[in-house]
Short mmCIF file of C-alpha atoms in Angstrom, two decimals:
data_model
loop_
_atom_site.label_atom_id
_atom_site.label_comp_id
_atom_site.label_asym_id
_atom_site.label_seq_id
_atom_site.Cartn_x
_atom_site.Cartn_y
_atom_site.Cartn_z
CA UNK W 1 0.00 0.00 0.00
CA UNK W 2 1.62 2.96 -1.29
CA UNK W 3 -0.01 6.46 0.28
CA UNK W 4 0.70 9.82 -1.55
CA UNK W 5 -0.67 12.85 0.62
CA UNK W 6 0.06 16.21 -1.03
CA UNK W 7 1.14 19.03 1.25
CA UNK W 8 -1.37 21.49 1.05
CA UNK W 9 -4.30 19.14 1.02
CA UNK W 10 -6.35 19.94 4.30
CA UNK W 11 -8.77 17.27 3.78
CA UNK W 12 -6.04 14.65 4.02
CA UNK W 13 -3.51 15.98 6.89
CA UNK W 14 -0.42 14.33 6.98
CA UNK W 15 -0.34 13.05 10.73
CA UNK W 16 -3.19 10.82 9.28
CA UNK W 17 -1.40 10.02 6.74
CA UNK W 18 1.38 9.19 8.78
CA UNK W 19 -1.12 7.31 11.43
CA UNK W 20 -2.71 5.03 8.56
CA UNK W 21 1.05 4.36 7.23
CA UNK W 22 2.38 3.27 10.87
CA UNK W 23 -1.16 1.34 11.71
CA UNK W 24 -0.99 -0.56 8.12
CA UNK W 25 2.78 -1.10 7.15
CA UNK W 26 2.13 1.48 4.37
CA UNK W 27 5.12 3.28 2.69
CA UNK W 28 3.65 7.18 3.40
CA UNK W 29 5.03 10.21 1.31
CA UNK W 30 4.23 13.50 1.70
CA UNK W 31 4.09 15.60 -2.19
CA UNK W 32 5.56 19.00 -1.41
CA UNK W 33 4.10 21.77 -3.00
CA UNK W 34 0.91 20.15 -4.19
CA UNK W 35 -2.59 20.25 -3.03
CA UNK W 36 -5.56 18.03 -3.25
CA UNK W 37 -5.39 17.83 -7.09
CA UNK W 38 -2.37 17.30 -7.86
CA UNK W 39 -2.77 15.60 -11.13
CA UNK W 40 -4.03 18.52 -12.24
CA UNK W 41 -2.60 21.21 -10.38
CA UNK W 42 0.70 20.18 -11.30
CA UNK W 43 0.98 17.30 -13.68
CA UNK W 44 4.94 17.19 -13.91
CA UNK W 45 5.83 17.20 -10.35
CA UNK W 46 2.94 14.76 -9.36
CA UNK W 47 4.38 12.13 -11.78
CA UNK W 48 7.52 12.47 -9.72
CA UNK W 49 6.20 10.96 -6.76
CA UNK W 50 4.49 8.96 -8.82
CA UNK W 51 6.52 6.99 -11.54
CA UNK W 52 8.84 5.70 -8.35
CA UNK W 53 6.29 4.11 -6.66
CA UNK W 54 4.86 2.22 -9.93
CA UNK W 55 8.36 1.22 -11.03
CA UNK W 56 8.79 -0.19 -7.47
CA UNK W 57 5.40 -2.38 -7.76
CA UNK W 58 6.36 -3.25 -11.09
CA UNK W 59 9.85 -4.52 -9.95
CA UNK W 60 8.44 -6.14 -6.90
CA UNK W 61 5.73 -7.74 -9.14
CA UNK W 62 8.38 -9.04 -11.55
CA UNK W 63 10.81 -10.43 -8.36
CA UNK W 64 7.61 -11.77 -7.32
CA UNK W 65 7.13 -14.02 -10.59
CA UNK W 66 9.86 -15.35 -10.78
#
């Protein structure tokens, strides 16, 4: 479980963020300068938090498989 919580996004704070992480074993990161649409606020720098965290799945899927 991967958690992305952007930094100005007050419906999502990031102690919760943090809490949920801790609770579930999540990996929590917080996406600096960005608020609760980040996609579309800021398309480049959201796919910089985001590419990592798919290539990591997709490597873990792949170790996974074999």
């Amino acid at each position: 479980l991967y958690l992305l919580t952007a930094e100005y996004d007050y419906s999502c704070t990031h102690e919760g963020t943090l809490e949920v992480a801790r609770r579930t074993g999540a990996q929590a990161t917080i996406m600096k300068d960005l608020g609760h649409f980040p996609m579309s606020e800021n398309p480049d720098k959201f796919i910089g938090y985001l590419l990592p965290v798919l290539e990591e799945i997709r490597v873990s899927k792949k170790a996974s498989a074999a």
